[in-house]
Amino acid sequence: SSLPPPRTRIFKIIVIGDSGVGKTCLTYRFCAGKFPDKTEATIGVDFREKVIEIDGEKIKVQLWDTAGQERFRKSMVQHYYRNVHAVVFVYDVTNAASFRSLPAWIEECRQHALGQEVPRILVGNKCDLRHAAQVSTDLAQQFADAHSMPLFETSAKNPYGNDDDGGRNNSDHVEAI
Ligand code: GDP
Ligand code: MG
């Protein structure tokens, strides 16, 4: 008699941050391998998944990107925060306000039992626009350390980096997500 094939494990990751920081573009990059030609503001929850193989086991990675709009979030919130395996906090390096919002996002996660016991990472997106950066790596690193999270600075648009980025911006970062 043959055993049934093993069930594919599902790994649910929520991607959180202010509207416009690039959550949809990052999840699209991860799942489709490219920057989207055109994105529309997320309404409700944007959901993408990709099957990856780790140590010979297929794992389905689900990425959930929420809308910033409060009226949609309220009704979705319970569903969204259920059975989460990891949290990705995203800010836009060219938008200081998106960085200042992080404590509120972290607190909201904590209220839904997603604190330090859950793997969490911090992502500074849009590093292709480094010349317009408002959030320094030092400041972001201090914040990441204070919250026991690793920091990844990246770009959904150009993860391979520009000539002027000193090689910091690296595709590994997007893959780490
Ligand atoms: P979300 O609201 O967080 O889901 O943000 P989106 O993914 O919809 O992106 C918001 C805007 O930022 C869009 O105009 C994107 O084209 C742009 N964007 C997203 N990621 C990047 C990036 O890495 N670099 C640049 N230059 N623009 C980006
Ligand atoms: Mg979005």
JSON list of C-alpha atoms and ligand atoms in Angstrom, two decimals:
[
{"chain": "A", "resi": 1, "resn": "SER", "atom": "CA", "xyz": [0.00, 0.00, 0.00]},
{"chain": "A", "resi": 2, "resn": "SER", "atom": "CA", "xyz": [1.27, 3.46, -0.76]},
{"chain": "A", "resi": 3, "resn": "LEU", "atom": "CA", "xyz": [1.10, 6.41, 1.58]},
{"chain": "A", "resi": 4, "resn": "PRO", "atom": "CA", "xyz": [-0.77, 9.51, 0.49]},
{"chain": "A", "resi": 5, "resn": "PRO", "atom": "CA", "xyz": [1.53, 12.34, -0.58]},
{"chain": "A", "resi": 6, "resn": "PRO", "atom": "CA", "xyz": [2.48, 14.62, 2.32]},
{"chain": "A", "resi": 7, "resn": "ARG", "atom": "CA", "xyz": [0.42, 17.74, 2.64]},
{"chain": "A", "resi": 8, "resn": "THR", "atom": "CA", "xyz": [2.15, 20.87, 1.51]},
{"chain": "A", "resi": 9, "resn": "ARG", "atom": "CA", "xyz": [2.83, 22.99, 4.53]},
{"chain": "A", "resi": 10, "resn": "ILE", "atom": "CA", "xyz": [1.57, 26.55, 4.38]},
{"chain": "A", "resi": 11, "resn": "PHE", "atom": "CA", "xyz": [3.65, 29.40, 5.69]},
{"chain": "A", "resi": 12, "resn": "LYS", "atom": "CA", "xyz": [1.64, 32.58, 6.15]},
{"chain": "A", "resi": 13, "resn": "ILE", "atom": "CA", "xyz": [3.50, 35.88, 6.15]},
{"chain": "A", "resi": 14, "resn": "ILE", "atom": "CA", "xyz": [1.82, 39.23, 6.63]},
{"chain": "A", "resi": 15, "resn": "VAL", "atom": "CA", "xyz": [3.34, 42.33, 5.08]},
{"chain": "A", "resi": 16, "resn": "ILE", "atom": "CA", "xyz": [2.59, 45.47, 7.05]},
{"chain": "A", "resi": 17, "resn": "GLY", "atom": "CA", "xyz": [3.29, 49.16, 6.68]},
{"chain": "A", "resi": 18, "resn": "ASP", "atom": "CA", "xyz": [1.85, 52.45, 5.49]},
{"chain": "A", "resi": 19, "resn": "SER", "atom": "CA", "xyz": [0.06, 52.71, 2.20]},
{"chain": "A", "resi": 20, "resn": "GLY", "atom": "CA", "xyz": [2.48, 53.40, -0.66]},
{"chain": "A", "resi": 21, "resn": "VAL", "atom": "CA", "xyz": [5.64, 51.93, 0.87]},
{"chain": "A", "resi": 22, "resn": "GLY", "atom": "CA", "xyz": [5.70, 49.15, -1.74]},
{"chain": "A", "resi": 23, "resn": "LYS", "atom": "CA", "xyz": [4.15, 46.13, -0.03]},
{"chain": "A", "resi": 24, "resn": "THR", "atom": "CA", "xyz": [2.28, 45.03, -3.12]},
{"chain": "A", "resi": 25, "resn": "CYS", "atom": "CA", "xyz": [5.37, 45.51, -5.30]},
{"chain": "A", "resi": 26, "resn": "LEU", "atom": "CA", "xyz": [7.55, 43.52, -2.89]},
{"chain": "A", "resi": 27, "resn": "THR", "atom": "CA", "xyz": [5.14, 40.60, -2.72]},
{"chain": "A", "resi": 28, "resn": "TYR", "atom": "CA", "xyz": [4.75, 40.72, -6.49]},
{"chain": "A", "resi": 29, "resn": "ARG", "atom": "CA", "xyz": [8.54, 40.69, -6.89]},
{"chain": "A", "resi": 30, "resn": "PHE", "atom": "CA", "xyz": [8.82, 37.68, -4.59]},
{"chain": "A", "resi": 31, "resn": "CYS", "atom": "CA", "xyz": [6.06, 35.68, -6.28]},
{"chain": "A", "resi": 32, "resn": "ALA", "atom": "CA", "xyz": [6.44, 36.73, -9.92]},
{"chain": "A", "resi": 33, "resn": "GLY", "atom": "CA", "xyz": [10.14, 37.61, -9.98]},
{"chain": "A", "resi": 34, "resn": "LYS", "atom": "CA", "xyz": [9.63, 41.07, -11.39]},
{"chain": "A", "resi": 35, "resn": "PHE", "atom": "CA", "xyz": [8.38, 44.56, -10.66]},
{"chain": "A", "resi": 36, "resn": "PRO", "atom": "CA", "xyz": [4.72, 44.97, -11.64]},
{"chain": "A", "resi": 37, "resn": "ASP", "atom": "CA", "xyz": [4.05, 47.11, -14.70]},
{"chain": "A", "resi": 38, "resn": "LYS", "atom": "CA", "xyz": [1.20, 48.78, -12.94]},
{"chain": "A", "resi": 39, "resn": "THR", "atom": "CA", "xyz": [-0.23, 48.49, -9.45]},
{"chain": "A", "resi": 40, "resn": "GLU", "atom": "CA", "xyz": [-3.53, 49.58, -8.12]},
{"chain": "A", "resi": 41, "resn": "ALA", "atom": "CA", "xyz": [-4.07, 50.54, -4.51]},
{"chain": "A", "resi": 42, "resn": "THR", "atom": "CA", "xyz": [-4.86, 47.43, -2.55]},
{"chain": "A", "resi": 43, "resn": "ILE", "atom": "CA", "xyz": [-8.48, 47.08, -1.58]},
{"chain": "A", "resi": 44, "resn": "GLY", "atom": "CA", "xyz": [-8.99, 44.75, 1.34]},
{"chain": "A", "resi": 45, "resn": "VAL", "atom": "CA", "xyz": [-6.24, 42.18, 1.26]},
{"chain": "A", "resi": 46, "resn": "ASP", "atom": "CA", "xyz": [-3.85, 41.40, -1.58]},
{"chain": "A", "resi": 47, "resn": "PHE", "atom": "CA", "xyz": [-2.93, 37.80, -1.45]},
{"chain": "A", "resi": 48, "resn": "ARG", "atom": "CA", "xyz": [-0.12, 36.06, -3.34]},
{"chain": "A", "resi": 49, "resn": "GLU", "atom": "CA", "xyz": [1.50, 32.71, -2.95]},
{"chain": "A", "resi": 50, "resn": "LYS", "atom": "CA", "xyz": [4.50, 30.83, -4.18]},
{"chain": "A", "resi": 51, "resn": "VAL", "atom": "CA", "xyz": [5.66, 27.27, -3.63]},
{"chain": "A", "resi": 52, "resn": "ILE", "atom": "CA", "xyz": [9.29, 27.01, -2.63]},
{"chain": "A", "resi": 53, "resn": "GLU", "atom": "CA", "xyz": [11.37, 23.97, -1.80]},
{"chain": "A", "resi": 54, "resn": "ILE", "atom": "CA", "xyz": [13.39, 23.76, 1.40]},
{"chain": "A", "resi": 55, "resn": "ASP", "atom": "CA", "xyz": [15.40, 20.62, 2.16]},
{"chain": "A", "resi": 56, "resn": "GLY", "atom": "CA", "xyz": [13.37, 18.71, -0.40]},
{"chain": "A", "resi": 57, "resn": "GLU", "atom": "CA", "xyz": [10.05, 19.70, 1.11]},
{"chain": "A", "resi": 58, "resn": "LYS", "atom": "CA", "xyz": [7.64, 21.86, -0.80]},
{"chain": "A", "resi": 59, "resn": "ILE", "atom": "CA", "xyz": [6.33, 24.77, 1.23]},
{"chain": "A", "resi": 60, "resn": "LYS", "atom": "CA", "xyz": [3.60, 27.12, 0.17]},
{"chain": "A", "resi": 61, "resn": "VAL", "atom": "CA", "xyz": [4.48, 30.68, 1.14]},
{"chain": "A", "resi": 62, "resn": "GLN", "atom": "CA", "xyz": [1.45, 32.94, 1.36]},
{"chain": "A", "resi": 63, "resn": "LEU", "atom": "CA", "xyz": [2.01, 36.68, 1.46]},
{"chain": "A", "resi": 64, "resn": "TRP", "atom": "CA", "xyz": [-0.79, 38.86, 2.72]},
{"chain": "A", "resi": 65, "resn": "ASP", "atom": "CA", "xyz": [-0.60, 42.56, 2.00]},
{"chain": "A", "resi": 66, "resn": "THR", "atom": "CA", "xyz": [-3.27, 44.72, 3.61]},
{"chain": "A", "resi": 67, "resn": "ALA", "atom": "CA", "xyz": [-4.82, 47.88, 2.44]},
{"chain": "A", "resi": 68, "resn": "GLY", "atom": "CA", "xyz": [-4.01, 50.99, 4.38]},
{"chain": "A", "resi": 69, "resn": "GLN", "atom": "CA", "xyz": [-7.62, 52.11, 4.24]},
{"chain": "A", "resi": 70, "resn": "GLU", "atom": "CA", "xyz": [-9.13, 51.86, 7.68]},
{"chain": "A", "resi": 71, "resn": "ARG", "atom": "CA", "xyz": [-12.63, 50.99, 6.58]},
{"chain": "A", "resi": 72, "resn": "PHE", "atom": "CA", "xyz": [-11.41, 47.89, 4.78]},
{"chain": "A", "resi": 73, "resn": "ARG", "atom": "CA", "xyz": [-8.97, 46.93, 7.49]},
{"chain": "A", "resi": 74, "resn": "LYS", "atom": "CA", "xyz": [-11.56, 46.89, 10.28]},
{"chain": "A", "resi": 75, "resn": "SER", "atom": "CA", "xyz": [-13.58, 44.09, 8.72]},
{"chain": "A", "resi": 76, "resn": "MET", "atom": "CA", "xyz": [-10.55, 42.10, 7.59]},
{"chain": "A", "resi": 77, "resn": "VAL", "atom": "CA", "xyz": [-8.35, 42.42, 10.62]},
{"chain": "A", "resi": 78, "resn": "GLN", "atom": "CA", "xyz": [-9.30, 39.29, 12.56]},
{"chain": "A", "resi": 79, "resn": "HIS", "atom": "CA", "xyz": [-8.91, 37.07, 9.54]},
{"chain": "A", "resi": 80, "resn": "TYR", "atom": "CA", "xyz": [-5.67, 38.71, 8.60]},
{"chain": "A", "resi": 81, "resn": "TYR", "atom": "CA", "xyz": [-3.92, 38.18, 11.93]},
{"chain": "A", "resi": 82, "resn": "ARG", "atom": "CA", "xyz": [-4.90, 34.54, 12.29]},
{"chain": "A", "resi": 83, "resn": "ASN", "atom": "CA", "xyz": [-2.35, 31.71, 11.93]},
{"chain": "A", "resi": 84, "resn": "VAL", "atom": "CA", "xyz": [0.54, 33.98, 11.07]},
{"chain": "A", "resi": 85, "resn": "HIS", "atom": "CA", "xyz": [4.04, 32.48, 10.90]},
{"chain": "A", "resi": 86, "resn": "ALA", "atom": "CA", "xyz": [6.03, 35.64, 10.29]},
{"chain": "A", "resi": 87, "resn": "VAL", "atom": "CA", "xyz": [5.63, 39.39, 9.96]},
{"chain": "A", "resi": 88, "resn": "VAL", "atom": "CA", "xyz": [7.36, 41.74, 7.53]},
{"chain": "A", "resi": 89, "resn": "PHE", "atom": "CA", "xyz": [7.26, 45.42, 8.51]},
{"chain": "A", "resi": 90, "resn": "VAL", "atom": "CA", "xyz": [7.90, 47.71, 5.56]},
{"chain": "A", "resi": 91, "resn": "TYR", "atom": "CA", "xyz": [8.76, 51.41, 5.42]},
{"chain": "A", "resi": 92, "resn": "ASP", "atom": "CA", "xyz": [9.82, 53.55, 2.47]},
{"chain": "A", "resi": 93, "resn": "VAL", "atom": "CA", "xyz": [13.37, 54.94, 2.85]},
{"chain": "A", "resi": 94, "resn": "THR", "atom": "CA", "xyz": [12.27, 58.10, 1.01]},
{"chain": "A", "resi": 95, "resn": "ASN", "atom": "CA", "xyz": [9.35, 58.71, 3.37]},
{"chain": "A", "resi": 96, "resn": "ALA", "atom": "CA", "xyz": [10.17, 59.50, 6.99]},
{"chain": "A", "resi": 97, "resn": "ALA", "atom": "CA", "xyz": [6.51, 59.38, 7.97]},
{"chain": "A", "resi": 98, "resn": "SER", "atom": "CA", "xyz": [6.32, 55.73, 6.93]},
{"chain": "A", "resi": 99, "resn": "PHE", "atom": "CA", "xyz": [9.24, 55.03, 9.29]},
{"chain": "A", "resi": 100, "resn": "ARG", "atom": "CA", "xyz": [7.57, 56.94, 12.13]},
{"chain": "A", "resi": 101, "resn": "SER", "atom": "CA", "xyz": [4.47, 54.78, 11.70]},
{"chain": "A", "resi": 102, "resn": "LEU", "atom": "CA", "xyz": [6.34, 51.60, 12.51]},
{"chain": "A", "resi": 103, "resn": "PRO", "atom": "CA", "xyz": [5.77, 51.66, 16.30]},
{"chain": "A", "resi": 104, "resn": "ALA", "atom": "CA", "xyz": [2.03, 51.78, 15.71]},
{"chain": "A", "resi": 105, "resn": "TRP", "atom": "CA", "xyz": [2.17, 48.84, 13.31]},
{"chain": "A", "resi": 106, "resn": "ILE", "atom": "CA", "xyz": [4.34, 46.89, 15.74]},
{"chain": "A", "resi": 107, "resn": "GLU", "atom": "CA", "xyz": [1.89, 47.65, 18.52]},
{"chain": "A", "resi": 108, "resn": "GLU", "atom": "CA", "xyz": [-1.08, 46.55, 16.46]},
{"chain": "A", "resi": 109, "resn": "CYS", "atom": "CA", "xyz": [0.66, 43.23, 15.79]},
{"chain": "A", "resi": 110, "resn": "ARG", "atom": "CA", "xyz": [1.44, 42.83, 19.46]},
{"chain": "A", "resi": 111, "resn": "GLN", "atom": "CA", "xyz": [-2.24, 43.31, 20.27]},
{"chain": "A", "resi": 112, "resn": "HIS", "atom": "CA", "xyz": [-2.94, 40.36, 17.99]},
{"chain": "A", "resi": 113, "resn": "ALA", "atom": "CA", "xyz": [-0.38, 38.19, 19.78]},
{"chain": "A", "resi": 114, "resn": "LEU", "atom": "CA", "xyz": [2.33, 38.79, 17.19]},
{"chain": "A", "resi": 115, "resn": "GLY", "atom": "CA", "xyz": [5.21, 40.03, 19.30]},
{"chain": "A", "resi": 116, "resn": "GLN", "atom": "CA", "xyz": [8.81, 38.95, 19.62]},
{"chain": "A", "resi": 117, "resn": "GLU", "atom": "CA", "xyz": [7.95, 35.26, 19.76]},
{"chain": "A", "resi": 118, "resn": "VAL", "atom": "CA", "xyz": [7.04, 35.40, 16.06]},
{"chain": "A", "resi": 119, "resn": "PRO", "atom": "CA", "xyz": [9.77, 35.89, 13.46]},
{"chain": "A", "resi": 120, "resn": "ARG", "atom": "CA", "xyz": [9.65, 39.52, 12.38]},
{"chain": "A", "resi": 121, "resn": "ILE", "atom": "CA", "xyz": [11.80, 41.45, 9.95]},
{"chain": "A", "resi": 122, "resn": "LEU", "atom": "CA", "xyz": [12.10, 45.10, 9.05]},
{"chain": "A", "resi": 123, "resn": "VAL", "atom": "CA", "xyz": [12.36, 46.11, 5.40]},
{"chain": "A", "resi": 124, "resn": "GLY", "atom": "CA", "xyz": [13.35, 49.54, 4.11]},
{"chain": "A", "resi": 125, "resn": "ASN", "atom": "CA", "xyz": [12.08, 49.66, 0.53]},
{"chain": "A", "resi": 126, "resn": "LYS", "atom": "CA", "xyz": [12.83, 51.95, -2.46]},
{"chain": "A", "resi": 127, "resn": "CYS", "atom": "CA", "xyz": [16.59, 51.94, -1.98]},
{"chain": "A", "resi": 128, "resn": "ASP", "atom": "CA", "xyz": [16.90, 52.56, -5.73]},
{"chain": "A", "resi": 129, "resn": "LEU", "atom": "CA", "xyz": [15.96, 56.12, -4.71]},
{"chain": "A", "resi": 130, "resn": "ARG", "atom": "CA", "xyz": [18.79, 56.31, -2.21]},
{"chain": "A", "resi": 131, "resn": "HIS", "atom": "CA", "xyz": [19.61, 59.90, -3.27]},
{"chain": "A", "resi": 132, "resn": "ALA", "atom": "CA", "xyz": [16.17, 60.87, -1.96]},
{"chain": "A", "resi": 133, "resn": "ALA", "atom": "CA", "xyz": [16.44, 58.85, 1.24]},
{"chain": "A", "resi": 134, "resn": "GLN", "atom": "CA", "xyz": [15.02, 60.40, 4.41]},
{"chain": "A", "resi": 135, "resn": "VAL", "atom": "CA", "xyz": [15.72, 57.46, 6.70]},
{"chain": "A", "resi": 136, "resn": "SER", "atom": "CA", "xyz": [19.37, 56.62, 7.27]},
{"chain": "A", "resi": 137, "resn": "THR", "atom": "CA", "xyz": [20.63, 53.08, 7.60]},
{"chain": "A", "resi": 138, "resn": "ASP", "atom": "CA", "xyz": [21.97, 53.94, 11.07]},
{"chain": "A", "resi": 139, "resn": "LEU", "atom": "CA", "xyz": [18.62, 55.12, 12.33]},
{"chain": "A", "resi": 140, "resn": "ALA", "atom": "CA", "xyz": [16.81, 52.12, 10.86]},
{"chain": "A", "resi": 141, "resn": "GLN", "atom": "CA", "xyz": [19.41, 49.75, 12.30]},
{"chain": "A", "resi": 142, "resn": "GLN", "atom": "CA", "xyz": [19.00, 51.27, 15.78]},
{"chain": "A", "resi": 143, "resn": "PHE", "atom": "CA", "xyz": [15.27, 50.82, 15.53]},
{"chain": "A", "resi": 144, "resn": "ALA", "atom": "CA", "xyz": [15.61, 47.25, 14.28]},
{"chain": "A", "resi": 145, "resn": "ASP", "atom": "CA", "xyz": [18.00, 46.41, 17.14]},
{"chain": "A", "resi": 146, "resn": "ALA", "atom": "CA", "xyz": [15.66, 47.95, 19.71]},
{"chain": "A", "resi": 147, "resn": "HIS", "atom": "CA", "xyz": [12.88, 45.69, 18.45]},
{"chain": "A", "resi": 148, "resn": "SER", "atom": "CA", "xyz": [15.06, 42.60, 17.98]},
{"chain": "A", "resi": 149, "resn": "MET", "atom": "CA", "xyz": [14.45, 42.44, 14.24]},
{"chain": "A", "resi": 150, "resn": "PRO", "atom": "CA", "xyz": [16.89, 42.04, 11.38]},
{"chain": "A", "resi": 151, "resn": "LEU", "atom": "CA", "xyz": [16.91, 44.95, 8.92]},
{"chain": "A", "resi": 152, "resn": "PHE", "atom": "CA", "xyz": [16.94, 44.56, 5.15]},
{"chain": "A", "resi": 153, "resn": "GLU", "atom": "CA", "xyz": [17.23, 47.58, 2.90]},
{"chain": "A", "resi": 154, "resn": "THR", "atom": "CA", "xyz": [16.07, 46.75, -0.57]},
{"chain": "A", "resi": 155, "resn": "SER", "atom": "CA", "xyz": [14.12, 47.78, -3.63]},
{"chain": "A", "resi": 156, "resn": "ALA", "atom": "CA", "xyz": [11.23, 45.98, -5.23]},
{"chain": "A", "resi": 157, "resn": "LYS", "atom": "CA", "xyz": [11.98, 47.94, -8.36]},
{"chain": "A", "resi": 158, "resn": "ASN", "atom": "CA", "xyz": [15.70, 47.38, -8.71]},
{"chain": "A", "resi": 159, "resn": "PRO", "atom": "CA", "xyz": [16.89, 44.71, -6.27]},
{"chain": "A", "resi": 160, "resn": "TYR", "atom": "CA", "xyz": [20.18, 44.32, -8.10]},
{"chain": "A", "resi": 161, "resn": "GLY", "atom": "CA", "xyz": [21.22, 47.83, -7.14]},
{"chain": "A", "resi": 162, "resn": "ASN", "atom": "CA", "xyz": [22.50, 50.85, -8.97]},
{"chain": "A", "resi": 163, "resn": "ASP", "atom": "CA", "xyz": [26.06, 51.88, -9.66]},
{"chain": "A", "resi": 164, "resn": "ASP", "atom": "CA", "xyz": [25.87, 54.46, -6.91]},
{"chain": "A", "resi": 165, "resn": "ASP", "atom": "CA", "xyz": [24.55, 52.30, -4.13]},
{"chain": "A", "resi": 166, "resn": "GLY", "atom": "CA", "xyz": [27.87, 50.98, -2.93]},
{"chain": "A", "resi": 167, "resn": "GLY", "atom": "CA", "xyz": [26.69, 47.43, -3.46]},
{"chain": "A", "resi": 168, "resn": "ARG", "atom": "CA", "xyz": [24.47, 47.42, -0.42]},
{"chain": "A", "resi": 169, "resn": "ASN", "atom": "CA", "xyz": [21.29, 46.91, -2.31]},
{"chain": "A", "resi": 170, "resn": "ASN", "atom": "CA", "xyz": [21.27, 43.26, -3.07]},
{"chain": "A", "resi": 171, "resn": "SER", "atom": "CA", "xyz": [18.80, 40.79, -4.51]},
{"chain": "A", "resi": 172, "resn": "ASP", "atom": "CA", "xyz": [19.33, 38.54, -1.49]},
{"chain": "A", "resi": 173, "resn": "HIS", "atom": "CA", "xyz": [17.30, 41.03, 0.43]},
{"chain": "A", "resi": 174, "resn": "VAL", "atom": "CA", "xyz": [14.20, 40.51, -1.62]},
{"chain": "A", "resi": 175, "resn": "GLU", "atom": "CA", "xyz": [14.79, 36.79, -1.49]},
{"chain": "A", "resi": 176, "resn": "ALA", "atom": "CA", "xyz": [15.06, 36.97, 2.29]},
{"chain": "A", "resi": 177, "resn": "ILE", "atom": "CA", "xyz": [11.46, 38.15, 2.32]},
{"chain": "B", "resi": 1, "resn": "GDP", "atom": "P1", "xyz": [1.64, 49.49, -1.04]},
{"chain": "B", "resi": 1, "resn": "GDP", "atom": "O1", "xyz": [0.52, 50.49, -0.85]},
{"chain": "B", "resi": 1, "resn": "GDP", "atom": "O2", "xyz": [2.52, 49.43, 0.18]},
{"chain": "B", "resi": 1, "resn": "GDP", "atom": "O3", "xyz": [1.16, 48.14, -1.47]},
{"chain": "B", "resi": 1, "resn": "GDP", "atom": "O4", "xyz": [2.57, 50.09, -2.20]},
{"chain": "B", "resi": 1, "resn": "GDP", "atom": "P2", "xyz": [2.66, 49.66, -3.75]},
{"chain": "B", "resi": 1, "resn": "GDP", "atom": "O5", "xyz": [3.35, 48.35, -3.89]},
{"chain": "B", "resi": 1, "resn": "GDP", "atom": "O6", "xyz": [1.30, 49.78, -4.37]},
{"chain": "B", "resi": 1, "resn": "GDP", "atom": "O7", "xyz": [3.64, 50.79, -4.30]},
{"chain": "B", "resi": 1, "resn": "GDP", "atom": "C1", "xyz": [3.32, 52.17, -4.14]},
{"chain": "B", "resi": 1, "resn": "GDP", "atom": "C2", "xyz": [4.08, 52.98, -5.19]},
{"chain": "B", "resi": 1, "resn": "GDP", "atom": "O8", "xyz": [5.50, 52.89, -4.95]},
{"chain": "B", "resi": 1, "resn": "GDP", "atom": "C3", "xyz": [3.88, 52.52, -6.62]},
{"chain": "B", "resi": 1, "resn": "GDP", "atom": "O9", "xyz": [3.82, 53.66, -7.44]},
{"chain": "B", "resi": 1, "resn": "GDP", "atom": "C4", "xyz": [5.11, 51.69, -6.94]},
{"chain": "B", "resi": 1, "resn": "GDP", "atom": "O10", "xyz": [5.44, 51.70, -8.31]},
{"chain": "B", "resi": 1, "resn": "GDP", "atom": "C5", "xyz": [6.17, 52.40, -6.09]},
{"chain": "B", "resi": 1, "resn": "GDP", "atom": "N1", "xyz": [7.23, 51.49, -5.64]},
{"chain": "B", "resi": 1, "resn": "GDP", "atom": "C6", "xyz": [7.09, 50.32, -4.97]},
{"chain": "B", "resi": 1, "resn": "GDP", "atom": "N2", "xyz": [8.27, 49.77, -4.69]},
{"chain": "B", "resi": 1, "resn": "GDP", "atom": "C7", "xyz": [9.22, 50.59, -5.20]},
{"chain": "B", "resi": 1, "resn": "GDP", "atom": "C8", "xyz": [10.65, 50.58, -5.22]},
{"chain": "B", "resi": 1, "resn": "GDP", "atom": "O11", "xyz": [11.33, 49.66, -4.73]},
{"chain": "B", "resi": 1, "resn": "GDP", "atom": "N3", "xyz": [11.26, 51.63, -5.84]},
{"chain": "B", "resi": 1, "resn": "GDP", "atom": "C9", "xyz": [10.56, 52.67, -6.39]},
{"chain": "B", "resi": 1, "resn": "GDP", "atom": "N4", "xyz": [11.26, 53.64, -6.96]},
{"chain": "B", "resi": 1, "resn": "GDP", "atom": "N5", "xyz": [9.22, 52.71, -6.39]},
{"chain": "B", "resi": 1, "resn": "GDP", "atom": "C10", "xyz": [8.55, 51.69, -5.80]},
{"chain": "B", "resi": 2, "resn": "MG", "atom": "MG", "xyz": [-0.74, 47.34, -1.61]}
]
